[in-house]
Amino acid sequence: MSDQSGSTSVIDDNRAVAPVIGVVILFGFLILALSLYQVEIVPQQNAETEFQHSGEVRNDLVELRAGILQAGSIDQPQYQTVQLGTTYSTRVFTINPPAPAGTIRTTDPYPITISNNSGTPEGTITIPTRFIEYQPGYNELDRSPTWYDASVLYLDARDEEGGIAVIEDQALVDNGEVQITALQNEFRRSGIGQVTLELRPAESVIGDIPEGDLTVTVPTRLSNEEYWDSTDIPENEYSITEDANDDGIYNLTLDTTTSNLTVDTVGVQTVPEEPTQNDAARVGGGESDGGTENGNVDTLPESAVAYDDTNGNGVYDADVDTAYERIKNFDDTSANLIIEKDSVENGNRMIRANSVTIRSGVTVESTNNDLTIESSGGNIIATGAILRSGDELTLSTDEENGDIDIQDATLSGDEIEASASEDGIVLVDGARIEETDGEEGEIEVEEGAISGTPAYGEVDD
């Protein structure tokens, strides 16, 4: 009798275990399905998002090139918008990588020379120009940059052992006419949102390009074999040097005459600081509406270190902007604060504004205590800046809107924290993160996606 009872108990126990086993197996299949979805489907969908953005930003860059050329030729400012990055679809059970942020920047300047080869000072003029690079931050697609270079727009995959893909051909030479557009001013923006580039022609300067037969030398990143020998420029009208300085820059030399040459100068965000390098240059471009009525940019007062960029044009306008001589503690959430000069103070420091921009190379420091920088409605941009704290260093934006850009910046403190908006980005590429003693430090990102890798130090999310 007891044996039968024991047998019945075992059967009941087995029946109780069976549903549990079923649930475990079902849960295992669910985890496997989600894992496969994460590995296979999510990258495909994100690649589609990136591909759509790549097409959109390509169109933006085509329009930007056209705006640069048009600004000088019609003597009117142009405004071109570039969508720097994008965001992926929101996911519930799977995970997206950080939103792909993009960066657009101008390079260091290189000289354009115009000479009649007379050997006299007035026989040669020099005008600086820059290239533009757009670098995407895709997680799935190729990250090759797009360049604007000597009027050519192209995708450059040479660093990945590829080649170039020309998007828009050269516009320097057309039917024997040589049209030079020099691009000036330093500019850099990163993020996933839109950025508007203001393209401002130089104020008209009427002078004389050297008379007679001219040699015009234009810097370019493209060799003869890579591009120039495939253009329709007659072979007897141009030549190109090798990369003599091993810096990736070639000299494109064009043979023309004074009557067949036009030179325009266009500045990014502001009118060119030096439309011409001497008064002998004939530079196209009409009167600009930026800065003073003469087209020049106002100078920040010598005693001031920062100003409120009231109209958002990125330059100090004496008629409308408020300059500040000292900003140890600053609290004005309506101001778009731009810090142009070093600001070093003792004690706790709190800088709070609608948006905060610290120029490259500028130091903002608390020598012996905390440094806190907050934006209430916009971004914190400190690309290439130096931020130092004797104790805690904190950067934070509004929780609903704002990115933090500390690319190529130096951040020093015993505790370093950054908090962007929920959908924002903290851009750290090339940053130096260090303790107060100079040893490698760590930045804790409390909110926002991380984009890039520091050159020194670590990121903790």
PDB file of N, CA and C in Angstrom, residues 247-298:
ATOM      1  N   ASP A 247      52.589  66.472 -46.472  1.00  0.00           N
ATOM      2  CA  ASP A 247      51.444  66.820 -45.634  1.00  0.00           C
ATOM      3  C   ASP A 247      50.117  66.599 -46.350  1.00  0.00           C
ATOM      4  N   GLY A 248      50.193  65.913 -47.502  1.00  0.00           N
ATOM      5  CA  GLY A 248      48.968  65.627 -48.241  1.00  0.00           C
ATOM      6  C   GLY A 248      48.455  66.780 -49.073  1.00  0.00           C
ATOM      7  N   ILE A 249      49.230  67.851 -49.197  1.00  0.00           N
ATOM      8  CA  ILE A 249      48.792  69.033 -49.943  1.00  0.00           C
ATOM      9  C   ILE A 249      49.644  69.195 -51.206  1.00  0.00           C
ATOM     10  N   TYR A 250      48.965  69.326 -52.341  1.00  0.00           N
ATOM     11  CA  TYR A 250      49.616  69.550 -53.623  1.00  0.00           C
ATOM     12  C   TYR A 250      49.357  70.990 -54.061  1.00  0.00           C
ATOM     13  N   ASN A 251      50.159  71.474 -54.989  1.00  0.00           N
ATOM     14  CA  ASN A 251      49.960  72.806 -55.557  1.00  0.00           C
ATOM     15  C   ASN A 251      49.501  72.680 -57.003  1.00  0.00           C
ATOM     16  N   LEU A 252      48.278  73.121 -57.248  1.00  0.00           N
ATOM     17  CA  LEU A 252      47.728  73.163 -58.592  1.00  0.00           C
ATOM     18  C   LEU A 252      48.058  74.519 -59.196  1.00  0.00           C
ATOM     19  N   THR A 253      48.810  74.536 -60.277  1.00  0.00           N
ATOM     20  CA  THR A 253      49.232  75.782 -60.908  1.00  0.00           C
ATOM     21  C   THR A 253      48.465  75.986 -62.204  1.00  0.00           C
ATOM     22  N   LEU A 254      47.811  77.148 -62.309  1.00  0.00           N
ATOM     23  CA  LEU A 254      47.015  77.501 -63.490  1.00  0.00           C
ATOM     24  C   LEU A 254      47.660  78.679 -64.195  1.00  0.00           C
ATOM     25  N   ASP A 255      47.740  78.606 -65.501  1.00  0.00           N
ATOM     26  CA  ASP A 255      48.256  79.708 -66.313  1.00  0.00           C
ATOM     27  C   ASP A 255      47.090  80.492 -66.888  1.00  0.00           C
ATOM     28  N   THR A 256      47.069  81.793 -66.623  1.00  0.00           N
ATOM     29  CA  THR A 256      45.965  82.623 -67.092  1.00  0.00           C
ATOM     30  C   THR A 256      46.468  84.047 -67.285  1.00  0.00           C
ATOM     31  N   THR A 257      45.552  84.979 -67.455  1.00  0.00           N
ATOM     32  CA  THR A 257      45.900  86.394 -67.604  1.00  0.00           C
ATOM     33  C   THR A 257      45.043  87.207 -66.657  1.00  0.00           C
ATOM     34  N   THR A 258      45.428  88.458 -66.460  1.00  0.00           N
ATOM     35  CA  THR A 258      44.690  89.327 -65.543  1.00  0.00           C
ATOM     36  C   THR A 258      43.227  89.453 -65.949  1.00  0.00           C
ATOM     37  N   SER A 259      42.963  89.579 -67.232  1.00  0.00           N
ATOM     38  CA  SER A 259      41.588  89.790 -67.697  1.00  0.00           C
ATOM     39  C   SER A 259      40.725  88.540 -67.566  1.00  0.00           C
ATOM     40  N   ASN A 260      41.352  87.380 -67.450  1.00  0.00           N
ATOM     41  CA  ASN A 260      40.585  86.133 -67.362  1.00  0.00           C
ATOM     42  C   ASN A 260      40.499  85.578 -65.937  1.00  0.00           C
ATOM     43  N   LEU A 261      40.922  86.375 -64.945  1.00  0.00           N
ATOM     44  CA  LEU A 261      40.957  85.891 -63.562  1.00  0.00           C
ATOM     45  C   LEU A 261      40.021  86.704 -62.674  1.00  0.00           C
ATOM     46  N   THR A 262      39.217  86.007 -61.888  1.00  0.00           N
ATOM     47  CA  THR A 262      38.390  86.630 -60.856  1.00  0.00           C
ATOM     48  C   THR A 262      38.664  85.920 -59.542  1.00  0.00           C
ATOM     49  N   VAL A 263      38.818  86.711 -58.489  1.00  0.00           N
ATOM     50  CA  VAL A 263      39.083  86.145 -57.157  1.00  0.00           C
ATOM     51  C   VAL A 263      38.018  86.629 -56.192  1.00  0.00           C
ATOM     52  N   ASP A 264      37.310  85.690 -55.569  1.00  0.00           N
ATOM     53  CA  ASP A 264      36.323  85.999 -54.539  1.00  0.00           C
ATOM     54  C   ASP A 264      36.808  85.435 -53.209  1.00  0.00           C
ATOM     55  N   THR A 265      36.444  86.111 -52.130  1.00  0.00           N
ATOM     56  CA  THR A 265      36.812  85.650 -50.794  1.00  0.00           C
ATOM     57  C   THR A 265      35.554  85.547 -49.946  1.00  0.00           C
ATOM     58  N   VAL A 266      35.327  84.367 -49.358  1.00  0.00           N
ATOM     59  CA  VAL A 266      34.121  84.097 -48.579  1.00  0.00           C
ATOM     60  C   VAL A 266      34.521  83.628 -47.194  1.00  0.00           C
ATOM     61  N   GLY A 267      33.890  84.200 -46.168  1.00  0.00           N
ATOM     62  CA  GLY A 267      34.152  83.805 -44.790  1.00  0.00           C
ATOM     63  C   GLY A 267      33.021  82.950 -44.240  1.00  0.00           C
ATOM     64  N   VAL A 268      33.360  81.987 -43.399  1.00  0.00           N
ATOM     65  CA  VAL A 268      32.365  81.158 -42.731  1.00  0.00           C
ATOM     66  C   VAL A 268      31.965  81.841 -41.429  1.00  0.00           C
ATOM     67  N   GLN A 269      30.673  82.131 -41.278  1.00  0.00           N
ATOM     68  CA  GLN A 269      30.056  82.767 -40.122  1.00  0.00           C
ATOM     69  C   GLN A 269      30.312  84.269 -40.051  1.00  0.00           C
ATOM     70  N   THR A 270      31.467  84.739 -40.439  1.00  0.00           N
ATOM     71  CA  THR A 270      31.749  86.167 -40.434  1.00  0.00           C
ATOM     72  C   THR A 270      32.472  86.530 -41.719  1.00  0.00           C
ATOM     73  N   VAL A 271      32.511  87.836 -41.999  1.00  0.00           N
ATOM     74  CA  VAL A 271      33.274  88.275 -43.168  1.00  0.00           C
ATOM     75  C   VAL A 271      34.733  87.932 -42.945  1.00  0.00           C
ATOM     76  N   PRO A 272      35.491  87.667 -43.994  1.00  0.00           N
ATOM     77  CA  PRO A 272      36.912  87.340 -43.829  1.00  0.00           C
ATOM     78  C   PRO A 272      37.643  88.433 -43.077  1.00  0.00           C
ATOM     79  N   GLU A 273      38.497  88.026 -42.143  1.00  0.00           N
ATOM     80  CA  GLU A 273      39.277  89.007 -41.388  1.00  0.00           C
ATOM     81  C   GLU A 273      40.226  89.764 -42.303  1.00  0.00           C
ATOM     82  N   GLU A 274      40.764  89.062 -43.299  1.00  0.00           N
ATOM     83  CA  GLU A 274      41.677  89.694 -44.242  1.00  0.00           C
ATOM     84  C   GLU A 274      41.222  89.345 -45.651  1.00  0.00           C
ATOM     85  N   PRO A 275      40.283  90.151 -46.200  1.00  0.00           N
ATOM     86  CA  PRO A 275      39.796  89.854 -47.545  1.00  0.00           C
ATOM     87  C   PRO A 275      40.924  89.722 -48.554  1.00  0.00           C
ATOM     88  N   THR A 276      41.950  90.533 -48.389  1.00  0.00           N
ATOM     89  CA  THR A 276      43.126  90.412 -49.255  1.00  0.00           C
ATOM     90  C   THR A 276      44.360  90.519 -48.386  1.00  0.00           C
ATOM     91  N   GLN A 277      45.458  89.951 -48.854  1.00  0.00           N
ATOM     92  CA  GLN A 277      46.688  90.009 -48.089  1.00  0.00           C
ATOM     93  C   GLN A 277      47.463  91.299 -48.358  1.00  0.00           C
ATOM     94  N   ASN A 278      47.112  91.971 -49.443  1.00  0.00           N
ATOM     95  CA  ASN A 278      47.622  93.327 -49.644  1.00  0.00           C
ATOM     96  C   ASN A 278      46.646  94.043 -50.573  1.00  0.00           C
ATOM     97  N   ASP A 279      46.795  95.334 -50.666  1.00  0.00           N
ATOM     98  CA  ASP A 279      45.814  96.110 -51.415  1.00  0.00           C
ATOM     99  C   ASP A 279      45.905  95.924 -52.915  1.00  0.00           C
ATOM    100  N   ALA A 280      46.871  95.120 -53.381  1.00  0.00           N
ATOM    101  CA  ALA A 280      47.000  94.904 -54.811  1.00  0.00           C
ATOM    102  C   ALA A 280      46.018  93.874 -55.327  1.00  0.00           C
ATOM    103  N   ALA A 281      45.385  93.134 -54.428  1.00  0.00           N
ATOM    104  CA  ALA A 281      44.478  92.083 -54.878  1.00  0.00           C
ATOM    105  C   ALA A 281      43.126  92.661 -55.248  1.00  0.00           C
ATOM    106  N   ARG A 282      42.580  92.186 -56.325  1.00  0.00           N
ATOM    107  CA  ARG A 282      41.212  92.542 -56.692  1.00  0.00           C
ATOM    108  C   ARG A 282      40.331  91.405 -56.225  1.00  0.00           C
ATOM    109  N   VAL A 283      39.575  91.642 -55.181  1.00  0.00           N
ATOM    110  CA  VAL A 283      38.777  90.591 -54.587  1.00  0.00           C
ATOM    111  C   VAL A 283      37.312  90.881 -54.816  1.00  0.00           C
ATOM    112  N   GLY A 284      36.612  89.905 -55.383  1.00  0.00           N
ATOM    113  CA  GLY A 284      35.186  90.076 -55.589  1.00  0.00           C
ATOM    114  C   GLY A 284      34.458  90.030 -54.273  1.00  0.00           C
ATOM    115  N   GLY A 285      33.230  90.534 -54.251  1.00  0.00           N
ATOM    116  CA  GLY A 285      32.440  90.488 -53.021  1.00  0.00           C
ATOM    117  C   GLY A 285      31.869  91.847 -52.736  1.00  0.00           C
ATOM    118  N   GLY A 286      30.622  91.860 -52.316  1.00  0.00           N
ATOM    119  CA  GLY A 286      29.961  93.123 -52.040  1.00  0.00           C
ATOM    120  C   GLY A 286      29.993  93.436 -50.570  1.00  0.00           C
ATOM    121  N   GLU A 287      29.286  94.470 -50.186  1.00  0.00           N
ATOM    122  CA  GLU A 287      29.252  94.900 -48.807  1.00  0.00           C
ATOM    123  C   GLU A 287      28.561  93.860 -47.967  1.00  0.00           C
ATOM    124  N   SER A 288      29.102  93.561 -46.816  1.00  0.00           N
ATOM    125  CA  SER A 288      28.525  92.547 -45.938  1.00  0.00           C
ATOM    126  C   SER A 288      27.615  93.188 -44.918  1.00  0.00           C
ATOM    127  N   ASP A 289      26.611  92.414 -44.433  1.00  0.00           N
ATOM    128  CA  ASP A 289      25.716  92.944 -43.415  1.00  0.00           C
ATOM    129  C   ASP A 289      26.097  92.472 -42.025  1.00  0.00           C
ATOM    130  N   GLY A 290      27.278  91.865 -41.874  1.00  0.00           N
ATOM    131  CA  GLY A 290      27.700  91.393 -40.558  1.00  0.00           C
ATOM    132  C   GLY A 290      28.697  92.352 -39.959  1.00  0.00           C
ATOM    133  N   GLY A 291      28.774  92.370 -38.613  1.00  0.00           N
ATOM    134  CA  GLY A 291      29.733  93.214 -37.932  1.00  0.00           C
ATOM    135  C   GLY A 291      29.356  94.668 -38.051  1.00  0.00           C
ATOM    136  N   THR A 292      30.324  95.543 -38.327  1.00  0.00           N
ATOM    137  CA  THR A 292      30.058  96.956 -38.437  1.00  0.00           C
ATOM    138  C   THR A 292      29.518  97.281 -39.804  1.00  0.00           C
ATOM    139  N   GLU A 293      29.137  98.521 -39.980  1.00  0.00           N
ATOM    140  CA  GLU A 293      28.551  98.916 -41.251  1.00  0.00           C
ATOM    141  C   GLU A 293      29.557  98.851 -42.378  1.00  0.00           C
ATOM    142  N   ASN A 294      30.842  98.800 -42.096  1.00  0.00           N
ATOM    143  CA  ASN A 294      31.850  98.675 -43.128  1.00  0.00           C
ATOM    144  C   ASN A 294      32.187  97.235 -43.441  1.00  0.00           C
ATOM    145  N   GLY A 295      31.474  96.288 -42.795  1.00  0.00           N
ATOM    146  CA  GLY A 295      31.721  94.884 -43.063  1.00  0.00           C
ATOM    147  C   GLY A 295      32.793  94.289 -42.188  1.00  0.00           C
ATOM    148  N   ASN A 296      33.357  95.067 -41.243  1.00  0.00           N
ATOM    149  CA  ASN A 296      34.371  94.543 -40.351  1.00  0.00           C
ATOM    150  C   ASN A 296      33.738  94.011 -39.077  1.00  0.00           C
ATOM    151  N   VAL A 297      34.430  93.113 -38.400  1.00  0.00           N
ATOM    152  CA  VAL A 297      33.927  92.548 -37.166  1.00  0.00           C
ATOM    153  C   VAL A 297      34.388  93.396 -35.993  1.00  0.00           C
ATOM    154  N   ASP A 298      33.456  93.719 -35.069  1.00  0.00           N
ATOM    155  CA  ASP A 298      33.828  94.486 -33.892  1.00  0.00           C
ATOM    156  C   ASP A 298      34.790  93.687 -33.024  1.00  0.00           C
TER     157      ASP A 298
END
